[in-house]
C-alpha positions as CSV (number, residue, x, y, z in Angstrom):
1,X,46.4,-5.6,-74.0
2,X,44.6,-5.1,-76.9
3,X,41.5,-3.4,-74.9
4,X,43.8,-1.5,-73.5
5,X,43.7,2.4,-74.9
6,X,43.5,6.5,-73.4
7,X,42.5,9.9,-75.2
8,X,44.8,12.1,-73.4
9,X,43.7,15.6,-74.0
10,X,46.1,18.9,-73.6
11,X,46.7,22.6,-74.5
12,X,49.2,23.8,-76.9
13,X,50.4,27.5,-76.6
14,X,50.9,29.3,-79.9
15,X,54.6,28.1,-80.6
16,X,53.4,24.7,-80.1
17,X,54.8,24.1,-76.5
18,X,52.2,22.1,-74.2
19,X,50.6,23.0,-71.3
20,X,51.6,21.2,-68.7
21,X,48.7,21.8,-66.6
22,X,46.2,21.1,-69.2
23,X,47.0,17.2,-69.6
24,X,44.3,15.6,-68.7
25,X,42.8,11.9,-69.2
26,X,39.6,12.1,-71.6
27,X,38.7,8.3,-71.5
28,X,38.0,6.2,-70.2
29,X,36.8,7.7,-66.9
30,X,36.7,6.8,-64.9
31,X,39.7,4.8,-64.8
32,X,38.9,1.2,-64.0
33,X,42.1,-0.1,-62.9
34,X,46.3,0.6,-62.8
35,X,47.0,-0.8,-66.3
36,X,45.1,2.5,-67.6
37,X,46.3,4.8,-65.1
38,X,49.9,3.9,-65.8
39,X,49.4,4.2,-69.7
40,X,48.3,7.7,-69.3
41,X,51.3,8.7,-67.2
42,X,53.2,7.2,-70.1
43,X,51.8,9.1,-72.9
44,X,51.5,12.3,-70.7
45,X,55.7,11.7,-70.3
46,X,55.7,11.1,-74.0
47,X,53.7,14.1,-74.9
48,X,55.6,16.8,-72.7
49,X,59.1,15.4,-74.2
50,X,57.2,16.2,-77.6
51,X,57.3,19.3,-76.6
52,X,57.2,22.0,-78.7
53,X,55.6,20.6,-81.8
54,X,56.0,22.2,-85.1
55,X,52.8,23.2,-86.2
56,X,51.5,26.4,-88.3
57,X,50.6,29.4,-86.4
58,X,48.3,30.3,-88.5
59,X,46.1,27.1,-87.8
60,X,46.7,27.5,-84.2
61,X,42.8,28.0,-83.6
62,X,42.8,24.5,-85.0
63,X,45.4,22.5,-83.2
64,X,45.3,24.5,-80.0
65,X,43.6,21.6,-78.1
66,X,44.5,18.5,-79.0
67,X,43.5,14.4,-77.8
68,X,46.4,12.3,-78.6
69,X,45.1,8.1,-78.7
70,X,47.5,5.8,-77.2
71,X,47.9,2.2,-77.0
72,X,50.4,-0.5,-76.5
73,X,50.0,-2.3,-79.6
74,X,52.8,-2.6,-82.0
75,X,55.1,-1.3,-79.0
76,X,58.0,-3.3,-79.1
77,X,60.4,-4.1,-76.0
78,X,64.2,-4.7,-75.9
C-alpha cells in the first residue's frame, strides 16, 4: 500500500463548511483500479464529517479551494 495515495480537491464556503458537490478526485486520473477508488470515497467521507473547518475569514481567498493528500500509511486497524 505504500504506492497507494489521492489529492482530493473541494470547495469551502466562507464559514468553512464544504461543498459537497465540489469533491472531486485530482489524482491520479484516471483511476487505475478499486484500491484508489475506494480511498477516495474514504477521505471524501472523512472530509465532509470535517465539516465546518475553523479557518480565518479573512484568509478565505486563500483556503477557499483546498486538495487534501491521503494515504493509508501509519493507519492503524483495531
Amino acid at each position: 500500500a505504500t504506492d497507494l495515495s489521492v489529492v482530493v480537491g473541494a470547495e469551502l464556503t466562507a464559514h468553512g463548511d464544504i461543498i459537497n458537490a465540489s469533491i472531486k478526485l485530482v489524482e491520479p486520473s484516471p483511476v487505475s483500479d478499486g484500491r484508489f477508488a475506494q480511498l477516495f470515497e474514504a477521505t471524501r467521507r472523512a472530509i465532509i464529517r470535517c465539516s465546518p473547518f475553523d479557518l480565518p475569514r479573512e484568509k478565505f481567498a486563500q483556503w477557499r479551494n483546498i486538495e487534501v493528500v491521503a494515504n493509508p500509511e501509519g493507519i492503524v486497524s483495531w
